[in-house]
Short mmCIF file of C-alpha atoms and ligand atoms in Angstrom, two decimals:
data_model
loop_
_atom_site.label_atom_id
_atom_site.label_comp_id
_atom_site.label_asym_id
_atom_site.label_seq_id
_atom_site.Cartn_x
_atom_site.Cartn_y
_atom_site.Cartn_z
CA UNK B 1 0.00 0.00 0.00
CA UNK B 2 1.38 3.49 -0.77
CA UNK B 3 2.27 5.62 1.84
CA UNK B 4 -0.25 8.51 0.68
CA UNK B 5 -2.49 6.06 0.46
CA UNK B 6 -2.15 4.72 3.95
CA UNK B 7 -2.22 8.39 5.56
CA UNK B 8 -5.46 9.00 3.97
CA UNK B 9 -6.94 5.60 5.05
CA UNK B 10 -6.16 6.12 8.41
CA UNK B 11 -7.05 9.95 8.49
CA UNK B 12 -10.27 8.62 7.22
CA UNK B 13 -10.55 5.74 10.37
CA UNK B 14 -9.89 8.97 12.88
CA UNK B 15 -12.31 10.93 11.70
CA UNK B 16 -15.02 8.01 11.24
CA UNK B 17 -14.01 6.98 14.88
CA UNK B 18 -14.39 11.14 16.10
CA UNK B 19 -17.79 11.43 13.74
CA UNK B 20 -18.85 7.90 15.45
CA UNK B 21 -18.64 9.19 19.00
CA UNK B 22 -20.50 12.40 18.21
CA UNK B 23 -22.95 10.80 16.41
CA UNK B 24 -23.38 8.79 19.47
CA UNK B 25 -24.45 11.60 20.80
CA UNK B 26 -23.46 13.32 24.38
CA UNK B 27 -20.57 13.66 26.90
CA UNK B 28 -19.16 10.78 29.09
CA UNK B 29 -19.13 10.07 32.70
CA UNK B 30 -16.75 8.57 33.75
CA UNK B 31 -17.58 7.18 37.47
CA UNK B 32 -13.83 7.03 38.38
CA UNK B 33 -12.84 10.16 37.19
CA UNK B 34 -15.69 11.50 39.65
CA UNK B 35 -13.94 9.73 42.51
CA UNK B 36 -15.45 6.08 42.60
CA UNK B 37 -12.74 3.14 43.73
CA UNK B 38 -12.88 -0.15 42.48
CA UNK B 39 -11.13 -1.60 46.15
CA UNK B 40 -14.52 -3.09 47.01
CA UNK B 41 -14.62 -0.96 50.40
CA UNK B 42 -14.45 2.77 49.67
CA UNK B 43 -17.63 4.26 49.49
CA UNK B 44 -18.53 5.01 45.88
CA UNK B 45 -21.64 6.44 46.37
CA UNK B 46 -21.51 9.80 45.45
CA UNK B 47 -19.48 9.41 42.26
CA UNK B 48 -22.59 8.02 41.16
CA UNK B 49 -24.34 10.47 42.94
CA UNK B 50 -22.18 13.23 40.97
CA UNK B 51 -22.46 11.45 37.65
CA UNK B 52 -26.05 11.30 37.50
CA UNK B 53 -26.59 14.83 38.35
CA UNK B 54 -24.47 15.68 35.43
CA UNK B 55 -25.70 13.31 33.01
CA UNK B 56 -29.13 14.58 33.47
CA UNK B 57 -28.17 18.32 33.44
CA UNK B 58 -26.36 17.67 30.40
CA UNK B 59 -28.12 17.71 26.53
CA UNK B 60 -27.78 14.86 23.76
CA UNK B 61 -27.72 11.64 24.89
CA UNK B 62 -25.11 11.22 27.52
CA UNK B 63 -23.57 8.22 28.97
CA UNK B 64 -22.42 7.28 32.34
CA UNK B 65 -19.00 4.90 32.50
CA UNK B 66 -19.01 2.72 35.39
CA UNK B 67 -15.02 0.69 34.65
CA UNK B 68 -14.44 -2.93 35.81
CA UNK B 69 -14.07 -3.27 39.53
CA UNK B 70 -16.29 -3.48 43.15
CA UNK B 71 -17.27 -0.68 43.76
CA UNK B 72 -19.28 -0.10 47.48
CA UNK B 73 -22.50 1.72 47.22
CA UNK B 74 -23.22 2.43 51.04
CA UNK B 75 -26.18 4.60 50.22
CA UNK B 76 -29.40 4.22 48.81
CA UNK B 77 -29.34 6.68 45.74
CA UNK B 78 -31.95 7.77 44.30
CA UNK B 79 -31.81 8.53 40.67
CA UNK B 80 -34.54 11.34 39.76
CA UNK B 81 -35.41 12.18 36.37
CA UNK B 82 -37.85 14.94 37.37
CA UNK B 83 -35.16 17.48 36.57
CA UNK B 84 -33.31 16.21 33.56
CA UNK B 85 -32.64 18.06 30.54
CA UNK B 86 -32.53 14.70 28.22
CA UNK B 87 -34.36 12.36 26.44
CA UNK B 88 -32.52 9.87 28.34
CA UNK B 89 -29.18 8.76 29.84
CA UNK B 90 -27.03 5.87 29.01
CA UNK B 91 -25.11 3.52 32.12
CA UNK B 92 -22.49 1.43 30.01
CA UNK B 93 -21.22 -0.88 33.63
CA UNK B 94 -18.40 -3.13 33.10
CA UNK B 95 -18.07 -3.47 36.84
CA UNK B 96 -19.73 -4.39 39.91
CA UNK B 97 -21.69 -2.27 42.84
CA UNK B 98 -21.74 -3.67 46.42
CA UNK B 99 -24.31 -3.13 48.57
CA UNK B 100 -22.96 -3.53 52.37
CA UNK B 101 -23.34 -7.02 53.95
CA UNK B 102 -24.40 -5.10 57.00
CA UNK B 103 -27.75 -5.06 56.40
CA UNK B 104 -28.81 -2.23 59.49
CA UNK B 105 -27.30 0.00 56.94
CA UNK B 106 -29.71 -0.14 53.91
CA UNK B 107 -31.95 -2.51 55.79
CA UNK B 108 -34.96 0.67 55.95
CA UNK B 109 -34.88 1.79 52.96
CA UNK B 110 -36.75 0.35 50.15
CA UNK B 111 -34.88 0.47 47.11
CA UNK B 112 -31.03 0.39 47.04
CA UNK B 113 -30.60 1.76 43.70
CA UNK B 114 -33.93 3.92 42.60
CA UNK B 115 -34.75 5.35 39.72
CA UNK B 116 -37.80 7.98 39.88
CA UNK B 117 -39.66 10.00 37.11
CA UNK B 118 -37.23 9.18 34.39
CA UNK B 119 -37.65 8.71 30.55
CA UNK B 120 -35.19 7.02 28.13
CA UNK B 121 -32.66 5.25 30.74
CA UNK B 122 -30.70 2.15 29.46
CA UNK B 123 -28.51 -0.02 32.03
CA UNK B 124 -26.33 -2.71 29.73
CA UNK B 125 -23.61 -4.85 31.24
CA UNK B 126 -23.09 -4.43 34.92
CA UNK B 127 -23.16 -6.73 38.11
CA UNK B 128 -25.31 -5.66 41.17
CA UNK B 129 -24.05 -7.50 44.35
CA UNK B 130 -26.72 -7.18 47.24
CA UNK B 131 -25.15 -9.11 49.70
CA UNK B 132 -28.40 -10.24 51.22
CA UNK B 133 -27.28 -13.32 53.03
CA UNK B 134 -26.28 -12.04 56.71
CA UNK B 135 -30.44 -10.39 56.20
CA UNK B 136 -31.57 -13.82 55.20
CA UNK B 137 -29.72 -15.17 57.78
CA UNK B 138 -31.70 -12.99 60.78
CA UNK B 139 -35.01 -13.91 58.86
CA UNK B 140 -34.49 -17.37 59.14
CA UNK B 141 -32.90 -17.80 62.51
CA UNK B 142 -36.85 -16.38 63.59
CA UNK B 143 -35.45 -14.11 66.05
CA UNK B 144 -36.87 -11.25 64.80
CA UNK B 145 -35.63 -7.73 64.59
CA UNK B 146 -34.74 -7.57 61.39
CA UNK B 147 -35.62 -4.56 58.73
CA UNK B 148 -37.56 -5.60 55.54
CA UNK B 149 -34.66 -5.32 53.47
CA UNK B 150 -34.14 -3.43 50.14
CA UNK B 151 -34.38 -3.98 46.83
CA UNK B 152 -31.75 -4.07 44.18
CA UNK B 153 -33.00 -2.05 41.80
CA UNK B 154 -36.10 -0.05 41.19
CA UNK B 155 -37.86 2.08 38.24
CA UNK B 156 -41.12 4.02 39.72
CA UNK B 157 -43.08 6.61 37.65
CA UNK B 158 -40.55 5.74 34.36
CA UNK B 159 -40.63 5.02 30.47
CA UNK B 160 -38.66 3.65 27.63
CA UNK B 161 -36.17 1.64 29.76
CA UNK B 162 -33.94 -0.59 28.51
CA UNK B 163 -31.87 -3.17 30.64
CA UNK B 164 -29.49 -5.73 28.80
CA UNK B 165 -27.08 -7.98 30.08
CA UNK B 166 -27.49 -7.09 33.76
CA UNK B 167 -26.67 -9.34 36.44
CA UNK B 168 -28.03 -9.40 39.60
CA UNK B 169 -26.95 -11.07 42.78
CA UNK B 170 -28.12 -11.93 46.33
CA UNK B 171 -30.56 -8.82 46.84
CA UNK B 172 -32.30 -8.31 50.50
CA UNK B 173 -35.20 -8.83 48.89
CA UNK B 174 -36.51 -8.42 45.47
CA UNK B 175 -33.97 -8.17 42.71
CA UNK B 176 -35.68 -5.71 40.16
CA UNK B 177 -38.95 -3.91 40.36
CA UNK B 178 -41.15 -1.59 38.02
CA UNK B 179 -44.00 -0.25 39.37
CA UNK B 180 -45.80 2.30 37.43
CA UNK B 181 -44.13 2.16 34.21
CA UNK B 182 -44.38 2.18 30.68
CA UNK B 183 -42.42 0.51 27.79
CA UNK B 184 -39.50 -1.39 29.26
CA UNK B 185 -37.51 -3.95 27.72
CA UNK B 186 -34.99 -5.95 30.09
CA UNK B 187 -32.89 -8.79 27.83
CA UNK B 188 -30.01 -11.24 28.80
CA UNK B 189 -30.66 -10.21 32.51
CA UNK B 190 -29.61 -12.73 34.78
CA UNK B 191 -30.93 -12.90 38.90
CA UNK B 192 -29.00 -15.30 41.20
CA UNK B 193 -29.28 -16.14 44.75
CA UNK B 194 -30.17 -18.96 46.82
CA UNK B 195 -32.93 -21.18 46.96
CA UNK B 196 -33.62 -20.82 50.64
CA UNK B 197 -33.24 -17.31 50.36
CA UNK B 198 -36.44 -15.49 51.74
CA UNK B 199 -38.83 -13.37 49.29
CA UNK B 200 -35.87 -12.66 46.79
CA UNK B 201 -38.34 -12.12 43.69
CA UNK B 202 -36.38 -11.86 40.61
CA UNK B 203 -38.31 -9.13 38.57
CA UNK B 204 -41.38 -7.83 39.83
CA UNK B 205 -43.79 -5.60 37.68
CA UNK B 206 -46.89 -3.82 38.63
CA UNK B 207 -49.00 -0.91 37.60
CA UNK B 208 -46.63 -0.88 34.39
CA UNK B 209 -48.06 -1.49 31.15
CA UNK B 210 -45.95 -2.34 28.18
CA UNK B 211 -43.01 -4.16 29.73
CA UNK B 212 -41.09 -7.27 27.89
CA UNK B 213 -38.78 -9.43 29.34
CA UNK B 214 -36.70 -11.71 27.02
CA UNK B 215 -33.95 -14.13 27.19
CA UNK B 216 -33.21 -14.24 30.63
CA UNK B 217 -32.10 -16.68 33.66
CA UNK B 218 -33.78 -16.22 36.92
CA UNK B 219 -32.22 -18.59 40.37
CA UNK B 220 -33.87 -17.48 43.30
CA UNK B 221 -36.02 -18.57 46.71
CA UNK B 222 -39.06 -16.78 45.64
CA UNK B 223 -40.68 -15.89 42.36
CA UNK B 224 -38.83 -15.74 39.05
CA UNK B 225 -41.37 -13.18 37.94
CA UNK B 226 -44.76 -11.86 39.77
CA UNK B 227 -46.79 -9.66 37.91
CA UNK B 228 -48.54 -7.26 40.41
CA UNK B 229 -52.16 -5.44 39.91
CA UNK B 230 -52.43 -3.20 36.83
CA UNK B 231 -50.24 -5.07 34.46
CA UNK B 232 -51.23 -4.66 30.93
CA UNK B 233 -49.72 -5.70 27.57
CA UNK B 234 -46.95 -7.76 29.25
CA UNK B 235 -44.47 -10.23 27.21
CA UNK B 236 -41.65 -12.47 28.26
CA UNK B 237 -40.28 -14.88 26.05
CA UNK B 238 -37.09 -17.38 26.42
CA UNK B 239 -36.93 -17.39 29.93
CA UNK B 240 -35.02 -20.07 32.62
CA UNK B 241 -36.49 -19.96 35.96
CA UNK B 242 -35.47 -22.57 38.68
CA UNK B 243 -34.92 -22.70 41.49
CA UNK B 244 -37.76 -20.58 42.54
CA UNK B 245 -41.57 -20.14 42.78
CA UNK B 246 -42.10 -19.81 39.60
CA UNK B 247 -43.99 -17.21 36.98
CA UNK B 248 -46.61 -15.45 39.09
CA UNK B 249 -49.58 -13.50 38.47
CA UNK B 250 -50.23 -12.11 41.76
CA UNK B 251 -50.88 -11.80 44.82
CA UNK B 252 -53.87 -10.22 43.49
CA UNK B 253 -57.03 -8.94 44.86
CA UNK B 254 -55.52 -8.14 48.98
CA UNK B 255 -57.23 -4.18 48.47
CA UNK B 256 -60.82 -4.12 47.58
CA UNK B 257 -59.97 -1.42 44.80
CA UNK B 258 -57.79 -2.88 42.67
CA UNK B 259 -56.77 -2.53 38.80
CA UNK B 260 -56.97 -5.61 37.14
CA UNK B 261 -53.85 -7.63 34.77
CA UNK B 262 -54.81 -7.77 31.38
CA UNK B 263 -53.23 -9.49 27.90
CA UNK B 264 -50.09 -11.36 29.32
CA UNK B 265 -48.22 -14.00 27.30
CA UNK B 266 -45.07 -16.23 28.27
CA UNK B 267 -43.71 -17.54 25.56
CA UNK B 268 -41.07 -20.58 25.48
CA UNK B 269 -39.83 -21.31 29.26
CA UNK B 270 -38.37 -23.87 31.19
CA UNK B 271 -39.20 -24.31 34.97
CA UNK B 272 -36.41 -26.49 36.72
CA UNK B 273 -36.91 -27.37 40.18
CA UNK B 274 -39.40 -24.78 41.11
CA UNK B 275 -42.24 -24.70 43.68
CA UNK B 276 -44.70 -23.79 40.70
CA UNK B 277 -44.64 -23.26 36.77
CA UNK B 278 -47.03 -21.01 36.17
CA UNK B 279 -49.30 -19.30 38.71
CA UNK B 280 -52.41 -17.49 39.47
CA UNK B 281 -53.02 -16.64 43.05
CA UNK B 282 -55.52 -14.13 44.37
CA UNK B 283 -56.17 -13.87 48.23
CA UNK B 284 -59.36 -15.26 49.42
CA UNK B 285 -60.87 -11.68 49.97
CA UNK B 286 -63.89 -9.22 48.52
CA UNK B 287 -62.28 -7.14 45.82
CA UNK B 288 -63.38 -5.99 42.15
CA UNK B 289 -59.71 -7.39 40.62
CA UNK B 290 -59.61 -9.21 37.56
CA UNK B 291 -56.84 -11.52 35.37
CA UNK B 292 -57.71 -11.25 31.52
CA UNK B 293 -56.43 -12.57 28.27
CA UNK B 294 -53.34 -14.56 29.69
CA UNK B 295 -50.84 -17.10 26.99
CA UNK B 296 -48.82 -19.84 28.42
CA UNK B 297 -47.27 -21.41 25.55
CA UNK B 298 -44.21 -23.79 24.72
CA UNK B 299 -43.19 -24.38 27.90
CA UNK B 300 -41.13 -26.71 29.79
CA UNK B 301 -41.34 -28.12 33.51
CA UNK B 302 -38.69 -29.99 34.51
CA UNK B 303 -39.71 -31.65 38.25
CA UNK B 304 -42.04 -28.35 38.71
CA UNK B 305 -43.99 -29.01 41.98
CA UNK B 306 -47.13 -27.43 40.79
CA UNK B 307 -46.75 -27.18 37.24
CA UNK B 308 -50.28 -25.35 36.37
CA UNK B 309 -51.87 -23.52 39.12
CA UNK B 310 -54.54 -21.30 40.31
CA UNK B 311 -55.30 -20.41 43.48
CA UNK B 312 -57.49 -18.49 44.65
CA UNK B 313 -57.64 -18.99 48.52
CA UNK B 314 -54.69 -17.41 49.18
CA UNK B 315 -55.06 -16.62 53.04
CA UNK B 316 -51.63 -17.03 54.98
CA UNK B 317 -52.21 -17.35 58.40
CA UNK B 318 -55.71 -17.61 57.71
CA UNK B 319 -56.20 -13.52 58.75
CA UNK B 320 -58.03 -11.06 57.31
CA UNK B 321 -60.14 -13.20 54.58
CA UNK B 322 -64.12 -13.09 55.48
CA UNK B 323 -65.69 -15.82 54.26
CA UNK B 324 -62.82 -16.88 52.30
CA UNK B 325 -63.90 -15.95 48.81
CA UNK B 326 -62.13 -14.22 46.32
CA UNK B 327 -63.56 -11.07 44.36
CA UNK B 328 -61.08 -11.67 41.83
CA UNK B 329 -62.31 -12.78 38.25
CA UNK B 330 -60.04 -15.06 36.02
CA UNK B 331 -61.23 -15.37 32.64
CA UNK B 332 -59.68 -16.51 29.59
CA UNK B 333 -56.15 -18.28 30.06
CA UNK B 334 -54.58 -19.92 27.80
CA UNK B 335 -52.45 -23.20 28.50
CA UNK B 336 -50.93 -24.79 25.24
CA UNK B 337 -47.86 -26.54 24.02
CA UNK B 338 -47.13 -27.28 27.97
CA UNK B 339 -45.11 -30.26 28.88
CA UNK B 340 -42.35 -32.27 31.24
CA UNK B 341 -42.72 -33.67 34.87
CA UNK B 342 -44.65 -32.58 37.61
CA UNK B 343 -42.63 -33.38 40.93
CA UNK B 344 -45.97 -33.89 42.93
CA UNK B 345 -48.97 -35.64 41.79
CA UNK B 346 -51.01 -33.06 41.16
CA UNK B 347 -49.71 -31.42 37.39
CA UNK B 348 -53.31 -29.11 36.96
CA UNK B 349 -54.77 -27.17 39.94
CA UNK B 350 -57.44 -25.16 39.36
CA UNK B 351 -58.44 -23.73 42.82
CA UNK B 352 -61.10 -21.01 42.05
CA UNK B 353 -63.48 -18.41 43.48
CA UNK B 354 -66.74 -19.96 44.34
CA UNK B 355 -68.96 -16.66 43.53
CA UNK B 356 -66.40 -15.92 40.92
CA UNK B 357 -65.89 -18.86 38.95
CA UNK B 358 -62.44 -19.59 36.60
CA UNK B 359 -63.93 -19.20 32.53
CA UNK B 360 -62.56 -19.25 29.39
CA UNK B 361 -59.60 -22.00 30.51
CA UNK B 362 -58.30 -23.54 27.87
CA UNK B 363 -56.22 -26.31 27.67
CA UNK B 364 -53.91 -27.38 24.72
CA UNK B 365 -51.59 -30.17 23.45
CA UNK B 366 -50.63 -30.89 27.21
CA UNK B 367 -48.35 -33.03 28.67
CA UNK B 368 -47.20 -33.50 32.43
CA UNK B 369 -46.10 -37.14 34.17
CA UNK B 370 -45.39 -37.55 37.77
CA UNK B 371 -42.70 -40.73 38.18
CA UNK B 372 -42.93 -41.92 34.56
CA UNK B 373 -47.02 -41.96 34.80
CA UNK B 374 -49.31 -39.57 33.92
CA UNK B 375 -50.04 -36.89 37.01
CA UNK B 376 -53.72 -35.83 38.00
CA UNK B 377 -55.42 -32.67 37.82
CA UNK B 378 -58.12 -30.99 40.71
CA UNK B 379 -60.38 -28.55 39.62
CA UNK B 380 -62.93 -26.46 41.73
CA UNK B 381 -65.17 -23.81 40.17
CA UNK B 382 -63.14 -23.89 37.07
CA UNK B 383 -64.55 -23.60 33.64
CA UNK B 384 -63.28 -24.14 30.17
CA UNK B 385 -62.29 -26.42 27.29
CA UNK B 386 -59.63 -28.95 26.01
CA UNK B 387 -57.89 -29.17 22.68
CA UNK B 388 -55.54 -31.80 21.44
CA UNK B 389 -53.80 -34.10 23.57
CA UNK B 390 -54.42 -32.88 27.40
CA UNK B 391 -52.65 -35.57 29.83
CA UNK B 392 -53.34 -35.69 32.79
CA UNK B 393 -56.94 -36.03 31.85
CA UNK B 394 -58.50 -32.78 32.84
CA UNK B 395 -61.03 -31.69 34.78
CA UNK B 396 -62.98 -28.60 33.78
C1 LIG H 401 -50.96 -7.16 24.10
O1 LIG H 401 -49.64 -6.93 24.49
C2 LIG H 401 -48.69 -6.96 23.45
C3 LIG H 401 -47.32 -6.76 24.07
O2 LIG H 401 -47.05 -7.77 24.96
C4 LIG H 401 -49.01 -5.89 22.44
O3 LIG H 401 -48.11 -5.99 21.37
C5 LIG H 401 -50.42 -6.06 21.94
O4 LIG H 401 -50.76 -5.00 21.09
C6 LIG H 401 -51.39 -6.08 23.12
N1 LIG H 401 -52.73 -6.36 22.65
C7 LIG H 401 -53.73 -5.56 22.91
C8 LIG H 401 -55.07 -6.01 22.39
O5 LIG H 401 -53.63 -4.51 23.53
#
């Protein structure tokens, strides 16, 4: 190559690259440069304090840098949008936030890292370590004393969120939570912590409408997913959850007043070792809530203890529920392409309302054994139909 030639070629790379980052769009943060320190034990907090309030001050579309490392977040931050002067701010993470492991520090807050009121934020890459085990610990021992415990991370009052290839570890207690939000996509997400690990929800969504959760791994002691009251137009597709509870709709129907869930599909899942595949559970309680349009299709259990379930008789400690009879009204759910072992004998619970009846159940190209045989199924107050191959035999 001639020499001219070359020069030219690579003053043309520089200026792509330069044209490439301004195209981009906005300035960097770069948490380090603000005073974070990747030794694990140095509070880090207000570097990210610092970055955020000059990401959102800032125009175009800027982008905070978190570099590789563990960095300790001793605070709960909250990250308002009600003051930004962006469509939305980027957080590229390569590295890792702690949470304390003494839990009396975050212990009464409720979300560790929150964002408020904010449009257009995307999270990609990152690790969020909750160290949640010396809180699971006091739970369990039944001693008493302890706080409630925080959650990971949070987005209240939000829109147009995008979360890929986060990893989250060991919260307090839930792991990721929307609540009142619209349009959010969260893809290659991973959640991890312990089986015996109390209430440790992997993603929680409620009062959001528009949220999609793809291709992602969920390993936890309580639900994978629960979708809360006043869920619409919800999608999750390709997901692994086990261990856990399972995919929950609810606990619905606890107030009286209540916004119902409406048009939910699952689509291609595997349930490995979990307490339940797919659930519907509403407490046993007067309320005007309601489940609508729901798709569970192509879907694996492997050893699920309650593969299919409704139930709606949820009372713990048998307080609070007069009569025992749910307001809630489940109508049209869809069960097809379903199959793989039950690890109790019971694959198909329907457990519904008696003044509100289960309609519009449908059942399709099932499949579920228990041992090598085929399981049973219990219904009560359930109505619907079968199509195709339904095994065990079912009972609407
Ligand atoms: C149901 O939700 C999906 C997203 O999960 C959306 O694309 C679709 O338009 C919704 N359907 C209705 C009738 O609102």
């Amino acid at each position: 190559m001639g020499r001219t030639l070359k020069i030219a070629l690579l003053t043309f790379t520089l200026l792509h690259c330069a044209l490439t980052i301004v195209a981009k769009g906005g300035a960097m943060y770069n948490v380090a440069k603000l005073g974070a320190i990747p030794d694990e034990k140095t509070d880090s907090s207000k570097a990210f304090v610092d970055a955020w309030a000059a990401a959102c001050g800032s125009t175009g579309r800027p982008t905070i840098h978190v570099p590789p490392g563990r960095y300790m977040i001793r605070n709960a931050i909250t990250f308002s949008g009600t003051k930004c002067k962006n469509k939305g701010v980027n957080f590229d993470i390569k590295g890792t936030l702690v949470a304390p492991s003494n839990f009396h520090i975050l212990g009464n807050s409720v979300t560790w890292l929150a964002f408020e009121y904010v449009t257009g934020v995307s999270i990609s890459g990152g690790v969020l370590d909750g160290q949640g085990a010396g809180l699971w610990a006091c739970k369990t021992s039944g001693k008493g004393g302890c706080p409630s415990g925080v959650t990971n991370l949070g987005f209240t009052n939000s829109k147009n969120i995008v979360i890929k290839g986060l990893t989250s570890v060991n919260s307090q207690l839930y792991h990721i939570v929307f609540v009142g939000c619209k349009n959010v996509k969260v893809e290659g997400t991973k959640v991890s912590a312990p089986e015996s690990s109390p209430n440790t929800d992997g993603i929680h969504v409620q009062l959001s409408t528009g949220v999609s959760i793809q291709s992602s791994s969920i390993r936890t002691g309580d639900d994978c997913i629960s979708i809360g009251a006043g869920t619409t137009n919800m999608w999750m597709e390709n997901i692994k959850c086990g261990p856990g509870h399972g995919i929950s709709i609810g606990s619905l129907g606890k107030q009286m007043n209540e916004p119902g869930v409406q048009n939910i599909t699952l689509k291609t899942a595997t349930f490995t070792g979990t307490q339940n595949g797919v659930r519907i559970k509403s407490w046993g309680r007067p309320s005007n809530g309601f489940v609508k349009d729901v798709l569970f299709q192509h879907i694996t259990m492997v050893n699920a203890q309650n593969p299919i379930i409704i139930d709606q008789n949820y009372c713990p400690g048998n307080k609070g529920c007069p009569g025992k009879v749910s307001g809630v009204r489940i109508d049209g759910i869809t069960y097809q392409d379903i199959h793989g072992t039950s690890a109790s004998p019971v694959a198909i619970h329907f457990d519904c309302s008696a003044i509100n009846h289960c309609t519009g159940l449908r059942l399709e190209d099932v499949k579920l054994t228990h041992n090598s045989k085929p399981a049973t199924s219990i219904c009560a107050f359930a109505g619907g139909l079968t199509y195709g191959l339904v095994q065990p035999k079912s009972c609407l």
